[in-house]
Short mmCIF file of C-alpha atoms in Angstrom, two decimals:
data_model
loop_
_atom_site.label_atom_id
_atom_site.label_comp_id
_atom_site.label_asym_id
_atom_site.label_seq_id
_atom_site.Cartn_x
_atom_site.Cartn_y
_atom_site.Cartn_z
CA MET A 21 40.79 128.88 -124.20
CA THR A 22 41.39 127.61 -127.89
CA ILE A 23 38.61 125.70 -129.67
CA LYS A 24 39.07 123.74 -132.75
CA LYS A 25 36.12 122.33 -134.36
CA TYR A 26 36.42 119.81 -137.26
CA LYS A 27 34.23 119.38 -140.19
CA SER A 28 33.04 116.02 -138.54
CA GLY A 29 31.92 118.28 -135.53
CA LEU A 30 34.36 116.88 -133.36
CA THR A 31 35.44 119.89 -130.76
CA VAL A 32 38.73 120.19 -129.11
CA ALA A 33 39.14 122.74 -126.23
CA ILE A 34 42.55 123.64 -125.04
CA GLU A 35 43.86 125.74 -122.15
CA GLU A 36 47.52 126.09 -121.90
CA ASN A 37 48.75 126.97 -118.28
CA LYS A 38 52.75 126.76 -118.17
CA ALA A 39 52.71 127.24 -114.57
CA LEU A 40 51.52 123.63 -114.22
CA ARG A 41 53.65 120.55 -114.79
CA SER A 42 50.51 118.16 -115.26
CA VAL A 43 47.92 117.86 -118.09
CA THR A 44 44.17 116.83 -117.45
CA SER A 45 42.59 115.67 -120.62
CA GLY A 46 39.35 114.11 -121.21
CA ILE A 47 36.61 112.93 -123.73
CA MET A 48 32.90 113.73 -123.27
CA VAL A 49 30.22 112.29 -125.11
CA GLY A 50 26.48 113.57 -125.07
CA ALA A 51 25.28 109.98 -123.91
CA GLY A 52 23.39 109.33 -120.55
CA SER A 53 20.24 108.09 -119.29
CA ALA A 54 18.34 111.04 -120.62
CA TYR A 55 18.78 109.34 -123.97
CA GLU A 56 17.72 105.75 -123.19
CA THR A 57 14.56 104.01 -123.32
CA ASP A 58 13.03 101.41 -120.99
CA GLU A 59 14.47 98.67 -123.07
CA ASN A 60 17.88 100.07 -123.11
CA ASN A 61 18.08 102.01 -119.76
CA GLY A 62 21.57 101.55 -118.30
CA ILE A 63 23.62 101.03 -121.32
CA SER A 64 25.30 104.33 -121.24
CA HIS A 65 26.88 103.37 -118.07
CA PHE A 66 27.23 99.71 -119.29
CA ILE A 67 29.51 101.15 -122.18
CA GLU A 68 31.47 103.33 -119.72
CA HIS A 69 32.44 100.20 -118.02
CA MET A 70 33.06 98.19 -120.77
CA GLN A 71 35.58 100.83 -122.67
CA PHE A 72 37.95 99.75 -120.16
CA LYS A 73 37.74 95.98 -120.56
CA GLY A 74 40.22 95.66 -123.56
CA THR A 75 41.01 96.66 -126.78
CA SER A 76 42.31 95.16 -130.07
CA THR A 77 45.78 95.92 -128.75
CA ARG A 78 45.48 96.06 -124.90
CA SER A 79 43.85 93.83 -122.49
CA ALA A 80 41.79 95.22 -119.53
CA ARG A 81 44.61 94.66 -117.39
CA ASP A 82 47.13 96.27 -120.01
CA ILE A 83 44.98 99.57 -119.78
CA VAL A 84 45.09 100.01 -115.98
CA GLU A 85 48.85 98.84 -115.93
CA ALA A 86 49.80 101.37 -118.63
CA PHE A 87 47.88 104.24 -116.64
CA ASP A 88 49.32 103.30 -113.59
CA ASN A 89 52.86 102.99 -114.83
CA ALA A 90 52.65 106.71 -116.08
CA GLY A 91 51.76 107.44 -112.65
CA SER A 92 48.46 108.91 -113.66
CA VAL A 93 44.77 109.53 -112.26
CA PHE A 94 42.25 108.11 -114.52
CA ASN A 95 38.71 107.03 -114.67
CA ALA A 96 35.18 107.72 -116.17
CA PHE A 97 31.50 108.45 -115.34
CA THR A 98 28.21 108.61 -116.53
CA GLY A 99 25.52 111.16 -115.93
CA LYS A 100 21.99 111.73 -117.12
CA GLU A 101 23.00 113.67 -120.07
CA TYR A 102 26.94 112.61 -120.75
CA THR A 103 29.65 110.44 -120.20
CA CYS A 104 33.27 111.20 -119.50
CA TYR A 105 36.47 109.44 -119.73
CA TYR A 106 39.52 111.30 -118.26
CA PHE A 107 43.12 111.17 -116.96
CA LYS A 108 45.54 113.61 -115.38
CA SER A 109 49.36 112.92 -115.85
CA ILE A 110 52.55 114.76 -115.43
CA ASP A 111 53.33 116.46 -118.70
CA GLU A 112 56.11 114.24 -119.65
CA LYS A 113 53.71 111.23 -119.65
CA LEU A 114 50.75 113.01 -121.54
CA ASP A 115 51.37 111.54 -125.12
CA GLU A 116 51.50 108.09 -123.52
CA CYS A 117 48.38 108.57 -121.54
CA PHE A 118 46.20 110.10 -124.29
CA GLY A 119 47.27 107.36 -126.69
CA ILE A 120 45.90 104.88 -123.94
CA LEU A 121 42.63 106.97 -123.47
CA CYS A 122 41.95 107.16 -127.33
CA ASP A 123 42.44 103.36 -127.77
CA LEU A 124 39.87 102.54 -125.03
CA PHE A 125 37.52 105.19 -126.35
CA LEU A 126 37.79 104.07 -130.14
CA HIS A 127 38.76 100.37 -130.10
CA SER A 128 37.18 98.60 -127.45
CA THR A 129 36.33 94.85 -128.44
CA TYR A 130 33.53 94.12 -126.17
CA GLU A 131 34.63 90.27 -125.81
CA GLN A 132 31.98 88.13 -124.30
CA GLU A 133 33.90 86.79 -121.46
CA GLU A 134 34.52 90.59 -120.31
CA LEU A 135 30.72 91.35 -120.89
CA ASP A 136 29.77 88.55 -118.51
CA ARG A 137 32.34 89.54 -115.79
CA GLU A 138 31.43 93.18 -116.06
CA ARG A 139 27.54 92.71 -115.82
CA LYS A 140 28.47 91.10 -112.35
CA VAL A 141 30.12 94.01 -111.38
CA ILE A 142 27.62 96.16 -112.52
CA LEU A 143 24.93 94.16 -110.54
CA GLU A 144 26.86 94.56 -107.34
CA GLU A 145 27.03 98.27 -108.17
CA ILE A 146 23.19 98.51 -108.29
CA ASN A 147 23.00 96.41 -105.09
CA MET A 148 25.36 98.85 -103.38
CA SER A 149 23.49 101.70 -104.58
CA LYS A 150 20.46 100.67 -102.53
CA ASP A 151 22.33 100.99 -99.46
CA GLU A 152 22.51 104.83 -99.34
CA PRO A 153 19.57 106.77 -98.72
CA ASP A 154 20.77 109.68 -100.23
CA GLY A 155 21.31 108.03 -103.85
CA VAL A 156 18.10 106.39 -103.63
CA CYS A 157 16.38 109.41 -102.79
CA TYR A 158 17.93 111.12 -105.82
CA ASP A 159 16.61 108.44 -108.13
CA VAL A 160 13.20 108.59 -106.49
CA LEU A 161 13.15 112.39 -106.65
CA TYR A 162 14.00 112.35 -110.64
CA LYS A 163 11.44 109.50 -111.33
CA THR A 164 8.83 111.57 -109.24
CA ALA A 165 9.60 115.00 -110.90
CA TYR A 166 10.09 113.77 -114.66
CA GLY A 167 9.17 110.03 -115.29
CA GLY A 168 10.32 109.47 -118.56
CA SER A 169 14.11 109.30 -119.75
CA LEU A 170 14.98 112.07 -117.19
CA GLY A 171 13.36 109.87 -114.38
CA MET A 172 15.51 106.71 -115.25
CA GLU A 173 18.34 105.51 -112.95
CA ILE A 174 21.60 106.02 -114.49
CA LEU A 175 22.65 102.63 -113.55
CA GLY A 176 19.77 101.09 -115.08
CA SER A 177 17.63 97.95 -114.06
CA LYS A 178 19.08 94.58 -113.35
CA LYS A 179 16.86 93.03 -115.97
CA ASN A 180 18.47 95.11 -118.75
CA VAL A 181 22.18 94.73 -117.32
CA GLU A 182 21.88 91.26 -117.24
CA SER A 183 20.55 91.18 -121.09
CA PHE A 184 22.96 93.78 -122.70
CA GLN A 185 25.12 92.34 -125.63
CA LYS A 186 27.71 93.25 -127.80
CA ALA A 187 25.23 94.10 -130.61
CA ASP A 188 23.17 96.54 -128.21
CA ILE A 189 26.57 98.27 -127.32
CA LEU A 190 27.44 98.95 -131.08
CA LYS A 191 23.99 100.01 -131.95
CA TYR A 192 23.95 102.62 -129.12
CA ARG A 193 27.62 103.72 -129.85
CA ALA A 194 26.67 104.03 -133.52
CA ALA A 195 23.93 106.38 -132.37
CA HIS A 196 25.58 108.46 -129.81
CA TYR A 197 29.30 108.17 -130.02
CA LEU A 198 29.61 110.48 -132.71
CA PRO A 199 32.36 113.06 -133.59
CA SER A 200 29.38 116.03 -133.51
CA ASN A 201 28.39 114.58 -130.12
CA THR A 202 31.95 114.48 -128.47
CA VAL A 203 34.38 117.11 -126.92
CA VAL A 204 38.31 116.52 -126.27
CA ALA A 205 39.72 118.97 -123.74
CA PHE A 206 43.33 119.59 -122.50
CA VAL A 207 43.84 121.82 -119.44
CA GLY A 208 47.67 122.29 -118.33
CA ASN A 209 51.21 122.27 -119.47
CA ILE A 210 50.38 121.75 -123.26
CA SER A 211 50.58 124.08 -126.23
CA GLU A 212 47.86 124.33 -128.76
CA ALA A 213 50.05 122.68 -131.54
CA HIS A 214 50.82 119.94 -129.25
CA ALA A 215 47.34 119.11 -128.27
CA LEU A 216 46.28 119.19 -132.08
CA GLU A 217 49.08 117.05 -132.74
CA LEU A 218 47.91 114.50 -130.37
CA VAL A 219 44.40 114.64 -131.66
CA GLU A 220 45.75 113.93 -135.33
CA ASN A 221 47.75 111.11 -134.23
CA TYR A 222 45.30 109.17 -132.04
CA LEU A 223 41.89 110.56 -133.30
CA ARG A 224 42.48 111.39 -136.87
CA GLU A 225 39.90 108.81 -138.40
CA PHE A 226 37.18 109.91 -135.83
CA ALA A 227 37.90 113.58 -136.33
CA CYS A 228 37.97 113.36 -140.04
CA ALA A 229 34.74 111.37 -140.28
CA GLU A 230 31.61 112.38 -142.20
CA HIS A 231 29.65 114.82 -140.17
CA THR A 232 26.43 113.08 -138.64
CA PRO A 233 23.86 115.37 -136.64
CA PRO A 234 23.84 114.77 -132.92
CA PRO A 235 20.93 112.96 -131.24
CA VAL A 236 18.42 115.32 -129.70
CA VAL A 237 17.14 115.23 -126.06
CA ALA A 238 13.54 116.69 -125.80
CA ALA A 239 12.60 118.99 -122.60
CA GLN A 240 10.60 116.88 -120.34
CA SER A 241 7.48 118.40 -118.20
CA PHE A 242 7.96 118.74 -114.43
CA LYS A 243 5.48 116.98 -112.39
CA SER A 244 4.61 117.76 -108.74
CA GLY A 245 4.00 114.65 -106.65
CA TYR A 246 5.51 112.36 -103.90
CA GLY A 247 7.75 109.23 -104.15
CA GLU A 248 9.35 107.31 -101.31
CA TYR A 249 11.59 104.28 -100.81
CA ILE A 250 10.96 102.51 -97.23
CA ARG A 251 13.92 100.62 -95.79
CA ASP A 252 15.44 100.40 -92.23
CA TYR A 253 18.24 102.78 -92.88
CA GLU A 254 20.11 104.42 -90.04
CA GLN A 255 19.32 107.80 -91.49
CA SER A 256 16.56 108.97 -93.76
CA GLU A 257 17.01 111.26 -96.71
CA ILE A 258 14.57 113.98 -97.76
CA SER A 259 14.41 116.05 -101.04
CA VAL A 260 12.00 118.66 -101.91
CA ALA A 261 12.32 120.09 -105.85
CA PHE A 262 11.01 122.78 -107.94
CA PRO A 263 11.45 123.29 -111.66
CA SER A 264 14.36 125.96 -112.14
CA LEU A 265 16.38 127.02 -114.64
CA ARG A 266 18.43 124.98 -117.70
CA LEU A 267 22.09 125.44 -118.33
CA GLY A 268 23.00 128.54 -120.39
CA ASP A 269 20.03 130.74 -118.85
CA GLY A 270 21.17 134.05 -118.39
CA ARG A 271 20.04 133.83 -114.71
CA SER A 272 22.28 131.28 -113.97
CA ALA A 273 24.37 133.51 -111.40
CA VAL A 274 21.30 134.48 -109.85
CA LEU A 275 20.42 131.00 -109.39
CA SER A 276 23.89 130.39 -107.89
CA ALA A 277 23.43 133.38 -105.34
CA LEU A 278 19.98 132.01 -104.25
CA ASP A 279 21.63 128.53 -103.61
CA PHE A 280 24.47 130.04 -101.50
CA ILE A 281 22.08 132.14 -99.25
CA LEU A 282 19.44 129.38 -98.93
CA GLY A 283 21.34 125.96 -98.50
CA ASN A 284 24.85 125.92 -99.97
CA GLY A 285 27.45 126.20 -97.11
CA MET A 286 27.40 126.37 -93.19
CA SER A 287 26.22 130.05 -93.21
CA SER A 288 23.27 129.25 -95.20
CA ARG A 289 19.85 129.62 -93.98
CA LEU A 290 18.99 126.24 -93.92
CA PHE A 291 22.38 124.89 -92.36
CA GLN A 292 21.94 127.59 -89.47
CA ARG A 293 17.97 126.61 -88.67
CA LEU A 294 18.40 122.94 -88.98
CA ARG A 295 21.59 122.09 -87.85
CA GLU A 296 22.99 124.90 -85.83
CA LYS A 297 19.88 126.12 -83.97
CA MET A 298 17.61 123.02 -83.94
CA GLY A 299 20.31 120.19 -84.18
CA LEU A 300 17.79 118.27 -86.30
CA VAL A 301 20.37 117.16 -89.08
CA TYR A 302 23.97 116.54 -89.82
CA SER A 303 23.55 117.50 -93.50
CA VAL A 304 21.23 119.82 -95.41
CA TYR A 305 21.87 121.86 -98.58
CA THR A 306 20.44 123.02 -101.63
CA SER A 307 21.09 121.48 -105.15
CA PRO A 308 20.61 123.13 -108.37
CA TRP A 309 20.66 120.93 -111.36
CA MET A 310 21.10 122.70 -114.88
CA GLY A 311 20.58 120.46 -117.80
CA LYS A 312 20.33 121.07 -121.49
CA CYS A 313 16.73 121.42 -121.68
CA ASN A 314 15.62 121.42 -118.04
CA GLY A 315 16.38 122.62 -114.50
CA LEU A 316 15.50 121.61 -111.01
CA PHE A 317 16.30 123.19 -107.71
CA SER A 318 16.28 120.85 -104.64
CA VAL A 319 16.46 121.06 -101.05
CA CYS A 320 17.94 117.99 -99.42
CA ALA A 321 18.52 116.63 -95.73
CA ASN A 322 19.73 113.72 -94.13
CA VAL A 323 18.01 113.31 -90.80
CA ASN A 324 16.91 110.64 -88.34
CA ALA A 325 13.49 109.42 -89.06
CA VAL A 326 12.46 110.65 -85.69
CA ASN A 327 13.14 114.26 -86.73
CA VAL A 328 11.52 114.07 -90.16
CA ALA A 329 8.25 115.81 -89.29
CA GLU A 330 10.04 118.74 -87.78
CA SER A 331 13.05 119.24 -90.33
CA VAL A 332 10.33 119.22 -93.09
CA ALA A 333 8.42 121.90 -91.27
CA ALA A 334 11.48 123.96 -90.88
CA ILE A 335 12.59 123.56 -94.52
CA LYS A 336 8.94 124.79 -95.59
CA ASP A 337 9.13 127.65 -93.30
CA GLU A 338 12.51 128.94 -94.50
CA ILE A 339 11.27 128.66 -98.14
CA ASP A 340 8.23 130.53 -97.29
CA LYS A 341 10.30 133.28 -95.37
CA ILE A 342 12.49 133.67 -98.64
CA VAL A 343 9.54 134.12 -100.72
CA LYS A 344 7.52 136.55 -98.43
CA HIS A 345 10.46 138.60 -96.98
CA GLY A 346 13.27 138.10 -99.56
CA VAL A 347 16.90 138.20 -98.98
CA THR A 348 19.02 140.99 -97.62
CA ASP A 349 21.59 143.14 -99.65
CA ALA A 350 24.17 141.64 -97.18
CA GLU A 351 23.32 138.24 -98.07
CA THR A 352 23.50 139.38 -101.71
CA GLU A 353 27.08 140.73 -101.30
CA LYS A 354 28.36 137.65 -99.58
CA ALA A 355 26.77 135.35 -102.05
CA ARG A 356 28.49 137.33 -104.63
CA THR A 357 31.65 137.07 -103.04
CA GLN A 358 31.23 133.40 -102.61
CA LEU A 359 30.35 132.95 -106.03
CA LYS A 360 33.37 134.74 -107.41
CA VAL A 361 35.65 132.72 -105.09
CA ALA A 362 34.00 129.42 -106.12
CA THR A 363 34.22 130.47 -109.93
CA LEU A 364 37.79 131.43 -109.88
CA PHE A 365 39.00 128.51 -107.50
CA GLY A 366 37.38 126.10 -109.96
CA LYS A 367 39.30 127.58 -112.98
CA GLU A 368 42.62 126.89 -110.57
CA ASN A 369 41.37 123.24 -110.36
CA PRO A 370 42.24 121.64 -113.95
CA MET A 371 39.95 118.85 -113.48
CA ASN A 372 36.93 120.86 -112.34
CA TYR A 373 37.57 123.47 -115.04
CA MET A 374 37.64 120.77 -117.78
CA LEU A 375 34.38 119.13 -116.82
CA ALA A 376 32.91 122.47 -117.03
CA VAL A 377 34.28 123.24 -120.37
CA MET A 378 33.33 119.80 -121.81
CA ARG A 379 29.79 120.03 -120.17
CA TRP A 380 29.12 123.60 -122.03
CA ARG A 381 30.39 122.20 -125.16
CA VAL A 382 28.47 118.80 -125.31
CA LEU A 383 25.20 120.30 -124.12
CA LEU A 384 25.17 123.76 -125.52
CA ASP A 385 27.94 123.91 -127.79
CA ARG A 386 29.09 127.16 -126.27
CA THR A 387 32.27 128.30 -124.37
CA TYR A 388 32.55 128.30 -120.84
CA ASP A 389 33.93 131.76 -120.20
CA VAL A 390 35.06 132.44 -116.31
CA ASP A 391 35.01 136.21 -117.27
CA GLU A 392 31.80 136.15 -118.59
CA LEU A 393 30.57 134.40 -115.41
CA ILE A 394 32.58 136.78 -113.12
CA SER A 395 30.49 139.83 -115.00
CA ARG A 396 27.22 138.14 -114.44
CA ILE A 397 28.14 137.57 -110.85
CA ASN A 398 28.81 141.26 -110.43
CA ALA A 399 25.49 142.32 -111.97
CA VAL A 400 23.62 140.05 -109.43
CA THR A 401 21.07 142.25 -107.32
CA THR A 402 18.80 141.47 -104.42
CA ASP A 403 15.83 142.18 -106.34
CA ASP A 404 16.95 139.61 -109.01
CA ILE A 405 17.26 137.17 -106.46
CA ASN A 406 13.94 137.79 -104.84
CA LYS A 407 12.36 137.66 -108.10
CA LEU A 408 13.69 134.44 -109.03
CA ALA A 409 12.93 132.90 -105.78
CA ARG A 410 9.42 133.83 -105.88
CA GLU A 411 9.18 132.28 -109.34
CA ILE A 412 10.81 128.92 -108.44
CA PHE A 413 9.01 128.52 -105.36
CA SER A 414 5.56 129.40 -106.76
CA SER A 415 5.28 126.08 -108.15
CA GLU A 416 4.11 122.83 -106.35
CA ALA A 417 6.97 120.48 -105.32
CA ALA A 418 8.04 117.33 -106.20
CA ILE A 419 9.01 115.39 -102.78
CA ALA A 420 10.90 112.37 -102.42
CA TYR A 421 11.52 110.27 -99.11
CA ALA A 422 14.14 107.27 -98.52
CA GLY A 423 14.15 105.84 -95.07
CA LYS A 424 12.27 104.32 -92.45
CA SER A 425 8.66 104.23 -92.31
CA VAL A 426 7.39 107.54 -90.44
CA PRO A 427 3.79 108.26 -89.24
CA HIS A 428 2.86 110.61 -91.93
CA ARG A 429 3.73 111.30 -95.56
CA ILE A 430 6.45 113.92 -96.30
CA ASP A 431 4.61 115.75 -98.82
CA LYS A 432 1.40 115.99 -96.25
CA ILE A 433 3.76 117.76 -93.94
CA PHE A 434 5.29 119.74 -96.40
CA ASN A 435 2.07 121.09 -97.88
CA GLY A 436 0.55 121.63 -94.40
CA ASP A 437 -2.27 118.89 -94.76
CA ILE A 438 -0.88 117.47 -91.31
#
C-alpha cells in the first residue's frame, strides 16, 4: 500500500495488484448524517444524488452513458460519517472512468430543474425505506441510543428534502468537501506513477488547494431506552444494542471474535438457538458498528410478531450465558480462523478492501493494515473475549422494535419486567 498526502491534506492510497485486469477506484469524503443538524439533516445524501445530475461539460445522461459505455460498475452511498463515490473498470478504461468520477465530484452544477426532479426521487426513497422493518428498526435504534446527529436518519426528513436549494449544497460542500477531509483510492492493476498522474491530471486544483482543517464530529453519549415503530408488517424487527468500541480500538479483533461466536454466521450461538433449535426466526445476527468516536454492538432478529416475546427472552438468555459462563477455547479458535479468513478474503475483494482503506483514512487518518490485523487476531484469547463481553453487556441496553403491535413492550420482556 502506497500513501501520498498532499499539502492540502488530500490523501491518495494505491494498492497495485498486477494479477488483476481491473481497477477499483473511489473518492470518500468525511460527510454524513453525523455532521448534520436538524435544519439540514439529509443534505449529505441529497448531495450524493446531485453529484450525478450534471456538470459544466456533461449532462446527467452523459455521465451514466459514459460509465456504461466503458462497461464499468459505478455508484455512490452515504453513511453516518462519510460519503463515497466509486467505480470499477477494466484497466484500459481506467483513465476515462476516473476522469468522469472527478468531473462529477468537482464540477457538478446543481441546476434547478435537476434539483426539483431529484428531490422527488429521494422522497420516494424515503417512502420505500419505511416499507422495510429492518431499516426502520435501524433508524429507531440509533435515535434511541444517541439522539443528536448520530441518531438522525441518513435520508433526512421529507421537509428538509423538499426545501434544499443550491445555496444549501454549496454551503455544506464548502465546509465538508475539503481536500483534508477526502481520500482517493486505487486498487488493482495500476502503478503508483499512473495513479498519481491521474490525480495530477484530474484533481490538480483540489490537491493543491490551501489546507483547511476538516470538520470535527464529537463523541455522543450512549443512552439506554426504548423506541418503536408500529406498522402492520408481515415480519417484525428487534434490535438490542450496547455501547461498544470505536474504530481503531486495539481490541477490535476481540470484538470481532465475540461477534462471530455470538451471532455472526450459521454456527453462532444465536443462530443455532433461535433458528435451528427453536425455529423462531429466519434471521438473527449480531452487528458491531465502529465509528470515529462511538461504537455500538447490537443483536438483531427478524421475526413473526407472534414469536417476539419468546425470541427476546432467548436473546436475553444467550447474552446472560456468555456473561456468566464465557466462551470456550474451541469457540475462540474457530473465531480466530473465521476472522483470518474474512480478513484475507476481504483483501482479495478489491471493492471491500478499497472501502476499508478509505474508511480508516477518512475517519482516523491511519492505514488499514491487513498484516497488523492478522497479528491482532492471532493474539486474541478466550480471556480477552470473556472480559470484553462482560464489559459490553454490563451496560443497560437501547432497544428498538419495528412491526405489528404486540401485547408487551420489548424492553419490558428483555429486562424481565414481564
